[in-house]
Short mmCIF file of C-alpha atoms in Angstrom, two decimals:
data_model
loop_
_atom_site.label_atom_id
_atom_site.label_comp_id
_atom_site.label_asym_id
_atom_site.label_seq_id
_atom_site.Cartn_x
_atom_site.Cartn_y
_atom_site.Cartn_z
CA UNK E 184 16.76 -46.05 -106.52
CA UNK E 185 17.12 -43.03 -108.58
CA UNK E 186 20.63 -43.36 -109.49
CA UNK E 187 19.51 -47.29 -110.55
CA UNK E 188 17.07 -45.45 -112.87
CA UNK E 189 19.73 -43.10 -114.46
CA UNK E 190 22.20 -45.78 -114.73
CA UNK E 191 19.52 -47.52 -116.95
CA UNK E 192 18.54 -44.91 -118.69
CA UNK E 193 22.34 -44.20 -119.66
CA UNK E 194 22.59 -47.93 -120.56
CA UNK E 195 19.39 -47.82 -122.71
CA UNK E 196 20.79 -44.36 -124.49
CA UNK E 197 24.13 -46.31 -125.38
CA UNK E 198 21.95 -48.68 -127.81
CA UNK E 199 19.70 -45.79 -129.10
CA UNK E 200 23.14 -43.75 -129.40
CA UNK E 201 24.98 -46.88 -131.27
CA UNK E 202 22.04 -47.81 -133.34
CA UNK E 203 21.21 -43.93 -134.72
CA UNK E 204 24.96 -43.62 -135.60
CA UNK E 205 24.99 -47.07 -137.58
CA UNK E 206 21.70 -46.07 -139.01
CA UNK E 207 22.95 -42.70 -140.37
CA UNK E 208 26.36 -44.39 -141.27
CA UNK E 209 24.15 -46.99 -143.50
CA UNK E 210 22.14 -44.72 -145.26
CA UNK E 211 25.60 -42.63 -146.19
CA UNK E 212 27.54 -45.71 -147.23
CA UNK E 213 24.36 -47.19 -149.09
CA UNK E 214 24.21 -43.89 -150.74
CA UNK E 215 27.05 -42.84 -151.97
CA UNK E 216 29.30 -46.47 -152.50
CA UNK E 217 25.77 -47.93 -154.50
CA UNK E 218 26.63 -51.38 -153.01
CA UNK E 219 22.42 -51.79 -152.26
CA UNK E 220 20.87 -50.11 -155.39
CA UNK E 221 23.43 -50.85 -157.85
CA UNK E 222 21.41 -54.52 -158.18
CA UNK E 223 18.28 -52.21 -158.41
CA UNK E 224 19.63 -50.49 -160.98
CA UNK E 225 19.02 -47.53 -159.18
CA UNK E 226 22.48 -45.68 -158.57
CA UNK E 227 22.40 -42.19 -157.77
CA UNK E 228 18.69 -42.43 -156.14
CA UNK E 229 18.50 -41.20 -152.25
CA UNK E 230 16.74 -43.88 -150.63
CA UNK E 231 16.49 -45.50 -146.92
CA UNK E 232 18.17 -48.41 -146.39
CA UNK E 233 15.63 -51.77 -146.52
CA UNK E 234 14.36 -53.27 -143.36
CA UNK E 235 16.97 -56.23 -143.21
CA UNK E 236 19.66 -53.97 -143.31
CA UNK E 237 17.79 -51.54 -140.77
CA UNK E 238 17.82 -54.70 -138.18
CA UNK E 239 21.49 -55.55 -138.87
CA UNK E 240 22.43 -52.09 -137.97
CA UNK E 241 20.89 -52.87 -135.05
CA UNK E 242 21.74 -56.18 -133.78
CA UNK E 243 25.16 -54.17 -134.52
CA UNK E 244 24.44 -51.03 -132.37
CA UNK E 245 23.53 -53.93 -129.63
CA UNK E 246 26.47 -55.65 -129.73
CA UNK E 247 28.52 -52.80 -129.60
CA UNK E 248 26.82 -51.34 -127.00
CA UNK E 249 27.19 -54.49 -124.95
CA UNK E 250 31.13 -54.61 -125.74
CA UNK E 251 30.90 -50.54 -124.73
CA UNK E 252 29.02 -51.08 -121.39
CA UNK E 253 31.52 -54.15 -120.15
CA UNK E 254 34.50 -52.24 -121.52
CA UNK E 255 33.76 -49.64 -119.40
CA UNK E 256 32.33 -51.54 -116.26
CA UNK E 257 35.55 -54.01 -115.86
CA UNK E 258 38.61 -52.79 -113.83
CA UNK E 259 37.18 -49.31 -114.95
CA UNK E 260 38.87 -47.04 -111.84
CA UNK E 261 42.50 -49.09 -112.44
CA UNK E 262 41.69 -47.97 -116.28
CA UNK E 263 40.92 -44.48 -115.57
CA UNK E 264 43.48 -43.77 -113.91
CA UNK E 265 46.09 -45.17 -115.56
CA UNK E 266 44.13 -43.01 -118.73
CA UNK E 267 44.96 -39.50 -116.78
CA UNK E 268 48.53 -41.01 -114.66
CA UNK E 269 46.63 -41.20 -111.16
CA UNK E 270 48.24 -43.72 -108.55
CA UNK E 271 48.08 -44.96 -104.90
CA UNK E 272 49.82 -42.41 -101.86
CA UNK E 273 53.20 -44.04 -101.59
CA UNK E 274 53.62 -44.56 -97.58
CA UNK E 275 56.74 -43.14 -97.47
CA UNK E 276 56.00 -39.76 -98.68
CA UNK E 277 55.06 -37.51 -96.45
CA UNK E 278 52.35 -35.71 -97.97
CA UNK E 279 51.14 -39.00 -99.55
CA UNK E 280 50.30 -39.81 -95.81
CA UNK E 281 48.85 -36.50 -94.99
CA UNK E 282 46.38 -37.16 -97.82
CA UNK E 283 45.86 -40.57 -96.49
CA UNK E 284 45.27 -39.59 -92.97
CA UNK E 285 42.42 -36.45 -94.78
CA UNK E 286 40.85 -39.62 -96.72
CA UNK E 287 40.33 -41.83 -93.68
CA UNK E 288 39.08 -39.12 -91.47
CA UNK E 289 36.51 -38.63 -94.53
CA UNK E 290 35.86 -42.12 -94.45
CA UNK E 291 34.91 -41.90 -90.75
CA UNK E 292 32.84 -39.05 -91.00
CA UNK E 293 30.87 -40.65 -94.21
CA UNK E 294 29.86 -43.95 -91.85
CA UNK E 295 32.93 -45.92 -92.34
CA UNK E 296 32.56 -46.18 -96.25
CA UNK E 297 36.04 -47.25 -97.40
CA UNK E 298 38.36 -44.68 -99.47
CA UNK E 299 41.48 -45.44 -101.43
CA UNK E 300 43.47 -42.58 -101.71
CA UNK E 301 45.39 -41.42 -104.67
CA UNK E 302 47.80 -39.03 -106.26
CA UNK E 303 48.11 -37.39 -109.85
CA UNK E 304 51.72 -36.39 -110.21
CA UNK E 305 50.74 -33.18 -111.49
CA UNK E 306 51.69 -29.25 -110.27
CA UNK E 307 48.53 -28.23 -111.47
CA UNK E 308 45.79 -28.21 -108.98
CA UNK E 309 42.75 -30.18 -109.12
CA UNK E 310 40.90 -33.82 -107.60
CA UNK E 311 38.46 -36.20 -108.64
CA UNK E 312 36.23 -38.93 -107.70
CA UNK E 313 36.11 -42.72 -108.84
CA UNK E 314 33.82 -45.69 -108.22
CA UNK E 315 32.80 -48.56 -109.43
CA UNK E 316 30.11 -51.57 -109.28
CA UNK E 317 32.17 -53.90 -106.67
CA UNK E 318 31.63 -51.04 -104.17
CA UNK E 319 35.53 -49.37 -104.66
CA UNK E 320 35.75 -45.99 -104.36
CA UNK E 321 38.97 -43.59 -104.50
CA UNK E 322 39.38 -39.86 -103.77
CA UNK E 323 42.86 -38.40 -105.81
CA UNK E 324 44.40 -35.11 -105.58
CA UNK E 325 46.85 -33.50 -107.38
CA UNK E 326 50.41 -32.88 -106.06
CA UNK E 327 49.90 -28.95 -106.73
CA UNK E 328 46.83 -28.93 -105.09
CA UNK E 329 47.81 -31.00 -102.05
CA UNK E 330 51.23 -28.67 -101.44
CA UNK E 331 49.27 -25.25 -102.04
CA UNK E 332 46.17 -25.76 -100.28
CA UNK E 333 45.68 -25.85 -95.94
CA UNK E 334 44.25 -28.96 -94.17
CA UNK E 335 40.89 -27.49 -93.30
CA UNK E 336 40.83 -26.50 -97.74
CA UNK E 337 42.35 -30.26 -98.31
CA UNK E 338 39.51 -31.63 -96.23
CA UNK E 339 37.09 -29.57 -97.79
CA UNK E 340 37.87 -30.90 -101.33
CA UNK E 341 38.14 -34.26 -100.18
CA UNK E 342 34.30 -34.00 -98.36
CA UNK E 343 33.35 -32.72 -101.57
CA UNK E 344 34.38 -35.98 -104.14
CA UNK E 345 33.38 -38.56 -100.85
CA UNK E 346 30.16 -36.31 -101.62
CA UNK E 347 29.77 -37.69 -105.10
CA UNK E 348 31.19 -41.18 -104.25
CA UNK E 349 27.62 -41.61 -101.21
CA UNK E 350 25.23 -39.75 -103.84
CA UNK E 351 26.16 -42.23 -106.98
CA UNK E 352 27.39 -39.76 -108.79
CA UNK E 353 30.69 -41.46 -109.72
CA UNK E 354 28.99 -44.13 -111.83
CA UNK E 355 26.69 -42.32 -113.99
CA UNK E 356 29.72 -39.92 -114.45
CA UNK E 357 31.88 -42.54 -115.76
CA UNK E 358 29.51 -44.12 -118.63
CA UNK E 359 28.95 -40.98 -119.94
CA UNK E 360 32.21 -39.88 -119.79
CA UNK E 361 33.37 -43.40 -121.69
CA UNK E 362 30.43 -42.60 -124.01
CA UNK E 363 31.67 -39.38 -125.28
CA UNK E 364 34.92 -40.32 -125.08
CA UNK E 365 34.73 -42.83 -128.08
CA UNK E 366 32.76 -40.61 -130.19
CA UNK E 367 35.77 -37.92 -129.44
CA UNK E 368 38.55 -40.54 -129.99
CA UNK E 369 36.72 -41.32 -133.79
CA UNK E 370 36.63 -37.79 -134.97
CA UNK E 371 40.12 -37.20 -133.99
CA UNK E 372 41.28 -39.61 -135.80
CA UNK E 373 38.74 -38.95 -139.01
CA UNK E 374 39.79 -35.51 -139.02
CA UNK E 375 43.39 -36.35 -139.18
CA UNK E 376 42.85 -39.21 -141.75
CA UNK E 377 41.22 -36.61 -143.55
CA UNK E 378 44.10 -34.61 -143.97
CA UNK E 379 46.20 -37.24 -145.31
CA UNK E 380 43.15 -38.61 -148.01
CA UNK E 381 42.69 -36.73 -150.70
CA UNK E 382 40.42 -37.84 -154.22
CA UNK E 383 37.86 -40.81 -154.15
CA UNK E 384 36.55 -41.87 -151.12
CA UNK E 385 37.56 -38.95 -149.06
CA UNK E 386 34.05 -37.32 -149.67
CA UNK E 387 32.45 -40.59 -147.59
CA UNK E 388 34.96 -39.84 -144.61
CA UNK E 389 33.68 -36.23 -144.20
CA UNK E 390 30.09 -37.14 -144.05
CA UNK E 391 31.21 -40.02 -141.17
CA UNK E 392 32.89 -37.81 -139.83
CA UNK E 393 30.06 -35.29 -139.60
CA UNK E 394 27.54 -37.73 -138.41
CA UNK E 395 30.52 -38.72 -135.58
CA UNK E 396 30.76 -35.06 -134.75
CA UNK E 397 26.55 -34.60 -134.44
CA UNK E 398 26.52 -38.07 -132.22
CA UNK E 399 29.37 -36.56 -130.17
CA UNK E 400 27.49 -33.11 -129.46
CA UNK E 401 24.57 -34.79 -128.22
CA UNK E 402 26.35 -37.28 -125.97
CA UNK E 403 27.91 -34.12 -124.46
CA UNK E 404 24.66 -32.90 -123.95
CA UNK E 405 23.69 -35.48 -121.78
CA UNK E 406 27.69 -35.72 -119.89
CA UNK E 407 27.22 -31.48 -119.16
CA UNK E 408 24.07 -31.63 -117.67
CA UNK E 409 24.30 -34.22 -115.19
CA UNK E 410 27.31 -32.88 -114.39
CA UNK E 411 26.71 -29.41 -113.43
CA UNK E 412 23.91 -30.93 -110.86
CA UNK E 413 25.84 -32.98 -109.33
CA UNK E 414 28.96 -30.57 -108.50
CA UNK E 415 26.08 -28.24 -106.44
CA UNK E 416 25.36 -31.90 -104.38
CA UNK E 417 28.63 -32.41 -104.17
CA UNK E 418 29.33 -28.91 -102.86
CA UNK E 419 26.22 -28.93 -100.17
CA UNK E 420 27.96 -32.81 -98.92
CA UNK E 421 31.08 -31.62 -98.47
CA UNK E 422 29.67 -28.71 -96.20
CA UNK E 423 27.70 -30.72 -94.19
CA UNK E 424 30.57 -33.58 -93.94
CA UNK E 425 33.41 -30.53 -92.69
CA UNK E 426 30.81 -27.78 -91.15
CA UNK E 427 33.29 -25.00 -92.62
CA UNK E 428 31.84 -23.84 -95.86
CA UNK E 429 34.48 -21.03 -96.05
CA UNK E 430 37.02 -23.38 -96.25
CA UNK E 431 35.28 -25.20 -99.37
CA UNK E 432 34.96 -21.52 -100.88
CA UNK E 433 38.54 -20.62 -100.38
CA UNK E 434 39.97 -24.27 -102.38
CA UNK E 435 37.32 -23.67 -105.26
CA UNK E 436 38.66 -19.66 -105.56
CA UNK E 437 42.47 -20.96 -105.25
CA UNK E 438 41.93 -24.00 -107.71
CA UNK E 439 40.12 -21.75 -110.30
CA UNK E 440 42.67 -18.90 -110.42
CA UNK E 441 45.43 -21.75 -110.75
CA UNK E 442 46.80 -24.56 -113.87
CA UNK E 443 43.56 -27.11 -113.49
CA UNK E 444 46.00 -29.35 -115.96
CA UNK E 445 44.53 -27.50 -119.22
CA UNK E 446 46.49 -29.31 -121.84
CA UNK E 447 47.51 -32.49 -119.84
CA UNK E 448 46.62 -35.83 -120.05
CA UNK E 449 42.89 -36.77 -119.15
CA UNK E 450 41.81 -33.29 -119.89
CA UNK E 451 38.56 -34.27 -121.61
CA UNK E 452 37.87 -36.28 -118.51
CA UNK E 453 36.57 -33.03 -116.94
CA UNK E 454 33.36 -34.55 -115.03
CA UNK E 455 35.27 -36.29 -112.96
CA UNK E 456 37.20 -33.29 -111.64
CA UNK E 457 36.36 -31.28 -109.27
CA UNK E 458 36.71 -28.24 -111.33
CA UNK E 459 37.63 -28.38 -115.31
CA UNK E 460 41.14 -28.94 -116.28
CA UNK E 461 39.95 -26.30 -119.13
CA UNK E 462 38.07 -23.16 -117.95
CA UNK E 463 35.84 -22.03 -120.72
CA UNK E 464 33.48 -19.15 -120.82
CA UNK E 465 30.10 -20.85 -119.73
CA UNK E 466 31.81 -22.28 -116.97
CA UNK E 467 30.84 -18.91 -115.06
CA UNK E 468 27.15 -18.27 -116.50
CA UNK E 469 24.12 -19.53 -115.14
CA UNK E 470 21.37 -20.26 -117.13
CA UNK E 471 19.77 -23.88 -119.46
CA UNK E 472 22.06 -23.02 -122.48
CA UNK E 473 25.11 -23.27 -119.71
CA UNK E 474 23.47 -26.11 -117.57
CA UNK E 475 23.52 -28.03 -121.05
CA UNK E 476 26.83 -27.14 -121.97
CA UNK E 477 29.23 -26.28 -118.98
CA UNK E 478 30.31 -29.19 -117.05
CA UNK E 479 30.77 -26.97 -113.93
CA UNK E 480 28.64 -24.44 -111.98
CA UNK E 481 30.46 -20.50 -111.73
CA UNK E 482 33.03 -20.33 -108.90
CA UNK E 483 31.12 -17.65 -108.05
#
């Protein structure tokens, strides 16, 4: 029931969040292009934009935040993982089984909840959890970590992302990873279209791109701290699933003085990992400033 509520609240937030950034985008355009007050005669006056435009930005934000929710609902763990190069164990390699066999014995353990298991062709070392709302679930590793670390370590890692998969976590990780993914995607590409514009017109693009960059900061706000809960769940699952919490300790102090894929593709994906593919400072300080804005607890 709680994870219903946070799913709605996340889907509820996705309109407010659409509707404040075509709000702020209105009164900019309306502002500085004159296309509302230039019948007014009133060019070069600030003013807010008038109430039929206010509930066309809205009908807007819904839409869009319809389109956003189904786009990121439908086939979303086939999507995801093609978005960081994940895929299924292949049966004939032998640690592809091993992981299988570590996934299945997880699957027991969890009450018979089925597991897919995958693999991220990567040497850096890291895993991650998927689900979605047709009941799928998949546990991937990457190569590095699956050739570096023991069984009992594999096992632990593996109790800790079926941990997020039986708390819910999975889901209300993905919207509001595909929610501050889109705001990232747009001021990448602003910032480099800025580059390229230069004269008329190129003034409008910074102040998007501003409001972009605002909307994206407090999306992340809401990604980091649910986040940095639910890797402590997570952690206290996957110790009750294996009963060997120095094992768990040992892969999260191996994983974090290793490449977590810093640099590779699906790096800003880092909620779904079980430790971020790029370490930064907060990640090991406690404290609300680095609940809010570390996606990770310290490894300490």
């Amino acid at each position: 029931e709680k994870k219903t509520r946070v799913i709605g609240f996340l889907f509820v937030f996705i309109i407010l969040f659409y509707f404040l950034t075509a709000y702020l985008i209105l009164i900019v355009l309306e502002n500085t292009s004159g296309f509302s007050n230039a019948a007014d005669g009133a060019v070069g006056h600030f003013g807010l934009p008038p109430w039929q435009h206010t509930l066309a930005a809205l009908a807007v934000a819904l839409v869009i935040g319809l389109l956003h929710w189904w786009t990121s609902t439908s086939n979303l763990i086939d999507k995801i993982c093609g978005l960081i190069g994940a895929q299924p164990v292949d049966p004939k390699d032998t640690y592809h089984q091993y992981l299988n066999n570590i996934v299945e014995e997880v699957s027991v353990a969890i009450g018979g909840r089925p597991l897919e298991a995958w693999v991220l062709p990567s040497v850096s070392m890291n895993a991650f959890a998927l689900e979605d709302f047709n009941g799928r679930a998949v546990i991937g590793v990457t190569e590095g970590l699956l050739t570096r670390l023991s069984r009992s370590q594999i096992e632990a890692v593996v109790g800790h992302e079926a941990g997020h998969i039986i708390s819910g976590d999975c889901l209300s990780t993905t919207v509001t990873c595909a929610l501050a993914e889109i705001y990232e995607e747009g001021s990448t590409h602003l910032a480099s279209g800025l580059k390229r514009m230069k004269g008329r017109g190129s003034g409008v693009l910074v102040l998007v791109y501003i409001i972009l960059a605002t909307m994206r900061f407090f999306s992340s706000i809401i990604r980091y701290f649910i986040s940095r809960q639910r890797e402590y769940r997570a952690d206290a699952v996957a110790v009750r699933l294996t009963r060997d919490p120095l094992s768990l300790a040992e892969a999260l102090q191996l994983i974090s003085s290793n490449w977590r894929g810093s640099g590779a593709q699906g790096e800003r994906l880092q909620s779904i990992f079980i430790m971020n593919p790029a370490p930064g400072a907060l990640d090991e300080k406690e404290g609300v400033f680095s609940d809010m804005f570390s996606t990770h607890p310290p490894i300490k």
